[in-house]
Amino acid sequence: MHAAAFTRHIRRNLLAYIALLPMAIVVIFAYLGTMLWSVRLSFSSSRLLPKDDFVGFAQYTRLFETSRWITSLENLAIIAFFFLLICFVLGTLLAIFIDQNVRAESLFRTVFLYPYAMSFVVAGLIWQWILNPDLGIQATMRDLGFPNFVLDWTVNPHTVLYAIILATVWHGSGLVMALILAGLRGIDTQIWSATRIDGIPPWRVYLSIVLPMLRPMIITSLVLLSISIVKMYDVVVAMTNGGPGTASEVPAKFIMDNLFERANIGLATAASTVLLITVLLIMVPVLYSQYFRKNGRAS
C-alpha cells in the first residue's frame, strides 16, 4: 500500500518536472545564455558582426570616455530620483484616499490604474502630443487668446527631462497605488480603533505604524519602478527621440543606437552589461534582505 502511494508520488513529481522542462530550457539557454553571450561580446572588438577575439576592458574604457554615455547616465539619475520619489508619494496618497471608503471607489481605482495598463510607447505619444508646442496645450492656449503662453518642455533642453518625468509618473504611480492599497486593506481595523482611543493623529499612525507594516509592498513597488527606469527606452523615443541634441538621452537608447544604427556591437554590449550590473545591484540586496527576514522569522 505504502509502496503504491510512493510510486504515485514519484510519478506525479516526475510529470511535474517534465512539464517544467521546456520553461527551464528557455530560461537557461534563451535568457542566461544570451546574457552571458552579450557579456562575452563586450570584451571583444565586435562591430557589425560578432567577433571571437578578446580586447579586455577596452570597450568599457571607451564607453566611459564617451560623453554621450555619461550624459545618458546623468539623465537617468535625475529621472530615477524624481520618478521614484513622486511616484511613491503620489501613489501612497492615492491609496490612502481610496482607502477612506470614498464613493465610486471602483471608478477611482480604474482611473488611477488605467495609465499603467498602457505601454510606455502609448504614454509617451500621449504626452508628446499634449506638450507639443504646435499641437498641444501651448497651441490651444494661444488660440484661446493667450499669445504669450509658453509650454515647450519637450523642445527645451533645460526642461525636457521634466516632461519625461511627468509622463512616467503619470504611467507608474497607479502601480504604487494598487500595491499600497492592497496592503492597506490587510491592516487590522483594531489598530485604527486603538489609535483613535489613544488620540494619535492619523498622519502619525501612517508614518509610524502603517507604512512600516507595508514594507513588502513598498519594496516591491520600488523594485518594479527601478527596473522600468533602468530599461527606459520607449517613452523617450516616443516623446523626444533623445533630443533636443542629447538632452534626454538615456542608456537604453544609447545601447539600441549603437547596436542597430552605428553597428558597434562591442560598445553596445558593454553598455548593456553595465545596465545588467546596475539591475543586479538593485535586486540582490533586496532579495537578500527579504530572504534574511523570512529566515529570521522562521528561526
Tab-separated table of N, CA and C in Angstrom, residues 37-162:
chain	number	residue	atom	x	y	z
A	37	TRP	N	26.418	35.527	-23.368
A	37	TRP	CA	26.998	35.800	-24.681
A	37	TRP	C	27.188	37.301	-24.883
A	38	SER	N	26.236	38.099	-24.417
A	38	SER	CA	26.366	39.548	-24.519
A	38	SER	C	27.541	40.048	-23.690
A	39	VAL	N	27.693	39.495	-22.490
A	39	VAL	CA	28.832	39.890	-21.652
A	39	VAL	C	30.136	39.510	-22.344
A	40	ARG	N	30.176	38.341	-22.959
A	40	ARG	CA	31.390	37.923	-23.679
A	40	ARG	C	31.706	38.873	-24.828
A	41	LEU	N	30.698	39.294	-25.581
A	41	LEU	CA	30.923	40.205	-26.702
A	41	LEU	C	31.421	41.567	-26.242
A	42	SER	N	31.108	41.944	-25.007
A	42	SER	CA	31.565	43.247	-24.518
A	42	SER	C	33.076	43.285	-24.333
A	43	PHE	N	33.718	42.116	-24.311
A	43	PHE	CA	35.173	42.050	-24.202
A	43	PHE	C	35.829	41.781	-25.560
A	44	SER	N	35.073	41.977	-26.629
A	44	SER	CA	35.603	41.763	-27.980
A	44	SER	C	35.596	43.077	-28.750
A	45	SER	N	36.126	43.038	-29.956
A	45	SER	CA	36.152	44.230	-30.816
A	45	SER	C	35.039	44.164	-31.866
A	46	SER	N	33.944	43.513	-31.539
A	46	SER	CA	32.841	43.324	-32.489
A	46	SER	C	32.289	44.657	-32.962
A	47	ARG	N	32.052	44.733	-34.256
A	47	ARG	CA	31.439	45.932	-34.836
A	47	ARG	C	30.107	45.546	-35.487
A	48	LEU	N	30.100	45.356	-36.793
A	48	LEU	CA	28.870	44.988	-37.488
A	48	LEU	C	28.465	43.551	-37.181
A	49	LEU	N	29.479	42.663	-37.079
A	49	LEU	CA	29.238	41.253	-36.784
A	49	LEU	C	30.041	40.850	-35.553
A	50	PRO	N	29.563	39.848	-34.791
A	50	PRO	CA	30.309	39.405	-33.610
A	50	PRO	C	31.675	38.842	-33.970
A	51	LYS	N	32.652	39.113	-33.113
A	51	LYS	CA	33.991	38.552	-33.270
A	51	LYS	C	34.344	37.748	-32.025
A	52	ASP	N	35.235	36.795	-32.199
A	52	ASP	CA	35.605	35.908	-31.095
A	52	ASP	C	36.941	36.294	-30.480
A	53	ASP	N	37.397	37.542	-30.699
A	53	ASP	CA	38.671	37.962	-30.121
A	53	ASP	C	38.458	38.487	-28.698
A	54	PHE	N	39.528	38.924	-28.065
A	54	PHE	CA	39.466	39.419	-26.683
A	54	PHE	C	40.302	40.687	-26.588
A	55	VAL	N	39.656	41.794	-26.179
A	55	VAL	CA	40.360	43.076	-26.077
A	55	VAL	C	40.341	43.610	-24.643
A	56	GLY	N	40.004	42.745	-23.698
A	56	GLY	CA	39.983	43.169	-22.308
A	56	GLY	C	38.884	44.185	-22.037
A	57	PHE	N	39.219	45.204	-21.271
A	57	PHE	CA	38.241	46.231	-20.880
A	57	PHE	C	38.283	47.442	-21.812
A	58	ALA	N	38.762	47.244	-23.027
A	58	ALA	CA	38.882	48.368	-23.961
A	58	ALA	C	37.520	49.002	-24.263
A	59	GLN	N	36.505	48.165	-24.445
A	59	GLN	CA	35.174	48.699	-24.749
A	59	GLN	C	34.614	49.486	-23.565
A	60	TYR	N	34.880	49.040	-22.355
A	60	TYR	CA	34.393	49.742	-21.166
A	60	TYR	C	35.117	51.072	-20.990
A	61	THR	N	36.433	51.055	-21.276
A	61	THR	CA	37.195	52.310	-21.211
A	61	THR	C	36.657	53.308	-22.225
A	62	ARG	N	36.434	52.833	-23.427
A	62	ARG	CA	35.881	53.696	-24.478
A	62	ARG	C	34.473	54.170	-24.102
A	63	LEU	N	33.699	53.280	-23.494
A	63	LEU	CA	32.330	53.629	-23.115
A	63	LEU	C	32.313	54.808	-22.153
A	64	PHE	N	33.117	54.746	-21.110
A	64	PHE	CA	33.092	55.804	-20.100
A	64	PHE	C	33.902	57.029	-20.513
A	65	GLU	N	34.544	56.969	-21.674
A	65	GLU	CA	35.152	58.161	-22.259
A	65	GLU	C	34.232	58.828	-23.279
A	66	THR	N	33.058	58.238	-23.508
A	66	THR	CA	32.084	58.782	-24.461
A	66	THR	C	31.149	59.735	-23.727
A	67	SER	N	31.143	60.978	-24.133
A	67	SER	CA	30.337	61.992	-23.431
A	67	SER	C	28.843	61.688	-23.513
A	68	ARG	N	28.413	61.088	-24.608
A	68	ARG	CA	27.000	60.764	-24.750
A	68	ARG	C	26.564	59.736	-23.716
A	69	TRP	N	27.414	58.770	-23.413
A	69	TRP	CA	27.095	57.772	-22.399
A	69	TRP	C	27.036	58.409	-21.011
A	70	ILE	N	27.984	59.277	-20.711
A	70	ILE	CA	27.984	59.955	-19.415
A	70	ILE	C	26.730	60.807	-19.269
A	71	THR	N	26.348	61.507	-20.358
A	71	THR	CA	25.123	62.308	-20.321
A	71	THR	C	23.904	61.437	-20.074
A	72	SER	N	23.877	60.271	-20.713
A	72	SER	CA	22.733	59.374	-20.518
A	72	SER	C	22.641	58.893	-19.076
A	73	LEU	N	23.772	58.633	-18.445
A	73	LEU	CA	23.761	58.208	-17.044
A	73	LEU	C	23.286	59.335	-16.135
A	74	GLU	N	23.739	60.553	-16.402
A	74	GLU	CA	23.296	61.698	-15.603
A	74	GLU	C	21.794	61.914	-15.758
A	75	ASN	N	21.310	61.810	-16.992
A	75	ASN	CA	19.872	61.969	-17.223
A	75	ASN	C	19.077	60.890	-16.507
A	76	LEU	N	19.595	59.656	-16.560
A	76	LEU	CA	18.891	58.559	-15.905
A	76	LEU	C	18.838	58.766	-14.396
A	77	ALA	N	19.922	59.292	-13.815
A	77	ALA	CA	19.935	59.532	-12.370
A	77	ALA	C	18.895	60.585	-11.981
A	78	ILE	N	18.788	61.640	-12.779
A	78	ILE	CA	17.798	62.682	-12.493
A	78	ILE	C	16.381	62.133	-12.624
A	79	ILE	N	16.127	61.420	-13.718
A	79	ILE	CA	14.791	60.844	-13.935
A	79	ILE	C	14.451	59.868	-12.817
A	80	ALA	N	15.398	59.011	-12.451
A	80	ALA	CA	15.128	57.992	-11.430
A	80	ALA	C	14.800	58.627	-10.087
A	81	PHE	N	15.546	59.665	-9.706
A	81	PHE	CA	15.322	60.295	-8.405
A	81	PHE	C	13.912	60.880	-8.316
A	82	PHE	N	13.562	61.718	-9.271
A	82	PHE	CA	12.250	62.369	-9.217
A	82	PHE	C	11.122	61.371	-9.484
A	83	PHE	N	11.354	60.439	-10.391
A	83	PHE	CA	10.323	59.455	-10.715
A	83	PHE	C	9.978	58.596	-9.507
A	84	LEU	N	10.991	58.051	-8.843
A	84	LEU	CA	10.734	57.190	-7.691
A	84	LEU	C	10.106	57.975	-6.546
A	85	LEU	N	10.616	59.170	-6.289
A	85	LEU	CA	10.101	59.976	-5.179
A	85	LEU	C	8.644	60.368	-5.407
A	86	ILE	N	8.352	60.926	-6.593
A	86	ILE	CA	7.000	61.410	-6.859
A	86	ILE	C	6.025	60.241	-6.983
A	87	CYS	N	6.439	59.176	-7.650
A	87	CYS	CA	5.567	58.003	-7.803
A	87	CYS	C	5.196	57.422	-6.456
A	88	PHE	N	6.175	57.287	-5.587
A	88	PHE	CA	5.892	56.691	-4.284
A	88	PHE	C	4.977	57.590	-3.454
A	89	VAL	N	5.284	58.876	-3.396
A	89	VAL	CA	4.460	59.795	-2.592
A	89	VAL	C	3.055	59.890	-3.175
A	90	LEU	N	2.963	60.110	-4.490
A	90	LEU	CA	1.653	60.257	-5.124
A	90	LEU	C	0.855	58.962	-5.052
A	91	GLY	N	1.490	57.827	-5.346
A	91	GLY	CA	0.792	56.549	-5.289
A	91	GLY	C	0.298	56.224	-3.886
A	92	THR	N	1.107	56.532	-2.874
A	92	THR	CA	0.695	56.296	-1.491
A	92	THR	C	-0.478	57.182	-1.102
A	93	LEU	N	-0.434	58.458	-1.480
A	93	LEU	CA	-1.543	59.363	-1.174
A	93	LEU	C	-2.824	58.926	-1.863
A	94	LEU	N	-2.724	58.478	-3.113
A	94	LEU	CA	-3.908	57.988	-3.819
A	94	LEU	C	-4.476	56.756	-3.133
A	95	ALA	N	-3.595	55.857	-2.682
A	95	ALA	CA	-4.065	54.658	-1.990
A	95	ALA	C	-4.759	55.012	-0.678
A	96	ILE	N	-4.194	55.966	0.071
A	96	ILE	CA	-4.824	56.393	1.320
A	96	ILE	C	-6.174	57.038	1.044
A	97	PHE	N	-6.237	57.822	-0.028
A	97	PHE	CA	-7.502	58.467	-0.404
A	97	PHE	C	-8.578	57.422	-0.717
A	98	ILE	N	-8.244	56.435	-1.514
A	98	ILE	CA	-9.225	55.416	-1.891
A	98	ILE	C	-9.606	54.547	-0.696
A	99	ASP	N	-8.668	54.384	0.244
A	99	ASP	CA	-8.920	53.528	1.405
A	99	ASP	C	-9.900	54.156	2.400
A	100	GLN	N	-10.310	55.406	2.161
A	100	GLN	CA	-11.243	56.076	3.077
A	100	GLN	C	-12.697	55.756	2.764
A	101	ASN	N	-12.949	54.668	2.019
A	101	ASN	CA	-14.313	54.265	1.646
A	101	ASN	C	-15.042	55.371	0.887
A	102	VAL	N	-14.343	55.946	-0.081
A	102	VAL	CA	-14.937	57.018	-0.878
A	102	VAL	C	-15.991	56.435	-1.818
A	103	ARG	N	-16.878	57.285	-2.265
A	103	ARG	CA	-17.870	56.860	-3.238
A	103	ARG	C	-17.192	56.621	-4.595
A	104	ALA	N	-17.794	55.762	-5.383
A	104	ALA	CA	-17.256	55.414	-6.708
A	104	ALA	C	-15.807	54.953	-6.613
A	105	GLU	N	-15.542	54.121	-5.590
A	105	GLU	CA	-14.173	53.642	-5.379
A	105	GLU	C	-13.645	52.876	-6.590
A	106	SER	N	-14.479	52.034	-7.174
A	106	SER	CA	-14.056	51.258	-8.340
A	106	SER	C	-13.673	52.165	-9.500
A	107	LEU	N	-14.431	53.251	-9.663
A	107	LEU	CA	-14.115	54.201	-10.733
A	107	LEU	C	-12.757	54.852	-10.501
A	108	PHE	N	-12.503	55.285	-9.279
A	108	PHE	CA	-11.216	55.907	-8.969
A	108	PHE	C	-10.065	54.925	-9.170
A	109	ARG	N	-10.233	53.683	-8.724
A	109	ARG	CA	-9.177	52.690	-8.909
A	109	ARG	C	-8.882	52.491	-10.387
A	110	THR	N	-9.929	52.416	-11.183
A	110	THR	CA	-9.749	52.211	-12.623
A	110	THR	C	-9.044	53.400	-13.265
A	111	VAL	N	-9.468	54.602	-12.909
A	111	VAL	CA	-8.887	55.809	-13.492
A	111	VAL	C	-7.407	55.933	-13.135
A	112	PHE	N	-7.066	55.675	-11.877
A	112	PHE	CA	-5.679	55.836	-11.436
A	112	PHE	C	-4.776	54.730	-11.968
A	113	LEU	N	-5.336	53.516	-12.150
A	113	LEU	CA	-4.513	52.391	-12.592
A	113	LEU	C	-4.474	52.263	-14.111
A	114	TYR	N	-5.415	52.902	-14.792
A	114	TYR	CA	-5.513	52.741	-16.244
A	114	TYR	C	-4.233	53.133	-16.993
A	115	PRO	N	-3.561	54.241	-16.640
A	115	PRO	CA	-2.327	54.568	-17.372
A	115	PRO	C	-1.279	53.463	-17.335
A	116	TYR	N	-1.209	52.731	-16.212
A	116	TYR	CA	-0.207	51.660	-16.122
A	116	TYR	C	-0.513	50.515	-17.073
A	117	ALA	N	-1.786	50.372	-17.449
A	117	ALA	CA	-2.156	49.323	-18.391
A	117	ALA	C	-1.673	49.630	-19.802
A	118	MET	N	-1.359	50.903	-20.072
A	118	MET	CA	-0.838	51.283	-21.380
A	118	MET	C	0.650	50.956	-21.466
A	119	SER	N	1.134	50.806	-22.661
A	119	SER	CA	2.571	50.650	-22.858
A	119	SER	C	3.240	52.013	-22.738
A	120	PHE	N	4.555	51.987	-22.525
A	120	PHE	CA	5.306	53.234	-22.438
A	120	PHE	C	5.244	54.010	-23.755
A	121	VAL	N	5.131	53.287	-24.865
A	121	VAL	CA	5.042	53.964	-26.163
A	121	VAL	C	3.785	54.810	-26.228
A	122	VAL	N	2.653	54.230	-25.835
A	122	VAL	CA	1.382	54.959	-25.872
A	122	VAL	C	1.427	56.143	-24.916
A	123	ALA	N	1.949	55.922	-23.705
A	123	ALA	CA	2.053	57.020	-22.741
A	123	ALA	C	2.939	58.138	-23.285
A	124	GLY	N	4.056	57.766	-23.916
A	124	GLY	CA	4.943	58.779	-24.484
A	124	GLY	C	4.288	59.557	-25.609
A	125	LEU	N	3.537	58.865	-26.475
A	125	LEU	CA	2.865	59.552	-27.577
A	125	LEU	C	1.788	60.502	-27.069
A	126	ILE	N	1.070	60.088	-26.041
A	126	ILE	CA	0.030	60.958	-25.467
A	126	ILE	C	0.647	62.249	-24.944
A	127	TRP	N	1.709	62.115	-24.160
A	127	TRP	CA	2.323	63.306	-23.584
A	127	TRP	C	3.132	64.087	-24.612
A	128	GLN	N	3.625	63.420	-25.643
A	128	GLN	CA	4.299	64.148	-26.717
A	128	GLN	C	3.307	65.075	-27.417
A	129	TRP	N	2.082	64.600	-27.587
A	129	TRP	CA	1.059	65.436	-28.207
A	129	TRP	C	0.616	66.553	-27.260
A	130	ILE	N	0.416	66.244	-25.985
A	130	ILE	CA	-0.037	67.257	-25.020
A	130	ILE	C	0.975	68.381	-24.894
A	131	LEU	N	2.273	68.038	-24.882
A	131	LEU	CA	3.317	69.038	-24.657
A	131	LEU	C	3.931	69.567	-25.946
A	132	ASN	N	3.404	69.130	-27.091
A	132	ASN	CA	3.900	69.635	-28.373
A	132	ASN	C	3.519	71.114	-28.523
A	133	PRO	N	4.496	72.020	-28.691
A	133	PRO	CA	4.166	73.441	-28.770
A	133	PRO	C	3.230	73.790	-29.921
A	134	ASP	N	3.260	73.019	-30.994
A	134	ASP	CA	2.449	73.344	-32.168
A	134	ASP	C	1.072	72.688	-32.159
A	135	LEU	N	0.862	71.715	-31.276
A	135	LEU	CA	-0.398	70.970	-31.304
A	135	LEU	C	-1.105	70.891	-29.957
A	136	GLY	N	-0.359	70.929	-28.861
A	136	GLY	CA	-0.914	70.630	-27.557
A	136	GLY	C	-1.415	71.822	-26.782
A	137	ILE	N	-1.062	71.839	-25.493
A	137	ILE	CA	-1.588	72.862	-24.579
A	137	ILE	C	-1.163	74.254	-25.003
A	138	GLN	N	0.090	74.426	-25.399
A	138	GLN	CA	0.564	75.753	-25.778
A	138	GLN	C	-0.235	76.306	-26.957
A	139	ALA	N	-0.416	75.509	-27.997
A	139	ALA	CA	-1.182	75.961	-29.167
A	139	ALA	C	-2.631	76.258	-28.793
A	140	THR	N	-3.212	75.420	-27.924
A	140	THR	CA	-4.602	75.638	-27.518
A	140	THR	C	-4.752	76.924	-26.740
A	141	MET	N	-3.872	77.183	-25.810
A	141	MET	CA	-3.954	78.416	-25.005
A	141	MET	C	-3.740	79.645	-25.859
A	142	ARG	N	-2.853	79.570	-26.840
A	142	ARG	CA	-2.648	80.729	-27.717
A	142	ARG	C	-3.854	80.958	-28.611
A	143	ASP	N	-4.520	79.867	-29.038
A	143	ASP	CA	-5.745	80.030	-29.827
A	143	ASP	C	-6.870	80.635	-29.003
A	144	LEU	N	-6.821	80.435	-27.679
A	144	LEU	CA	-7.848	80.992	-26.794
A	144	LEU	C	-7.582	82.441	-26.419
A	145	GLY	N	-6.493	83.017	-26.918
A	145	GLY	CA	-6.236	84.434	-26.668
A	145	GLY	C	-5.122	84.725	-25.698
A	146	PHE	N	-4.219	83.776	-25.492
A	146	PHE	CA	-3.075	83.985	-24.607
A	146	PHE	C	-1.799	83.814	-25.431
A	147	PRO	N	-1.439	84.823	-26.225
A	147	PRO	CA	-0.322	84.669	-27.177
A	147	PRO	C	1.039	84.478	-26.522
A	148	ASN	N	1.185	84.861	-25.267
A	148	ASN	CA	2.475	84.753	-24.585
A	148	ASN	C	2.608	83.477	-23.758
A	149	PHE	N	1.599	82.622	-23.817
A	149	PHE	CA	1.643	81.383	-23.044
A	149	PHE	C	2.703	80.452	-23.644
A	150	VAL	N	3.584	79.899	-22.797
A	150	VAL	CA	4.675	79.032	-23.256
A	150	VAL	C	4.674	77.735	-22.456
A	151	LEU	N	4.641	76.628	-23.162
A	151	LEU	CA	4.794	75.308	-22.553
A	151	LEU	C	5.540	74.432	-23.564
A	152	ASP	N	6.846	74.643	-23.625
A	152	ASP	CA	7.667	73.993	-24.645
A	152	ASP	C	8.656	73.009	-24.028
A	153	TRP	N	8.204	72.246	-23.067
A	153	TRP	CA	9.106	71.370	-22.328
A	153	TRP	C	9.814	70.360	-23.209
A	154	THR	N	9.151	69.804	-24.195
A	154	THR	CA	9.756	68.735	-24.996
A	154	THR	C	10.803	69.246	-25.977
A	155	VAL	N	10.839	70.531	-26.251
A	155	VAL	CA	11.819	71.082	-27.191
A	155	VAL	C	12.826	71.973	-26.486
A	156	ASN	N	12.705	72.099	-25.189
A	156	ASN	CA	13.627	72.924	-24.410
A	156	ASN	C	14.603	71.994	-23.688
A	157	PRO	N	15.907	72.091	-23.966
A	157	PRO	CA	16.871	71.162	-23.341
A	157	PRO	C	16.930	71.271	-21.825
A	158	HIS	N	16.488	72.409	-21.273
A	158	HIS	CA	16.533	72.594	-19.827
A	158	HIS	C	15.332	71.977	-19.110
A	159	THR	N	14.267	71.684	-19.838
A	159	THR	CA	13.049	71.155	-19.211
A	159	THR	C	12.605	69.813	-19.781
A	160	VAL	N	13.288	69.304	-20.790
A	160	VAL	CA	12.817	68.094	-21.462
A	160	VAL	C	12.790	66.891	-20.519
A	161	LEU	N	13.744	66.807	-19.575
A	161	LEU	CA	13.739	65.688	-18.642
A	161	LEU	C	12.499	65.713	-17.749
A	162	TYR	N	12.051	66.916	-17.415
A	162	TYR	CA	10.871	67.015	-16.551
A	162	TYR	C	9.604	66.632	-17.309
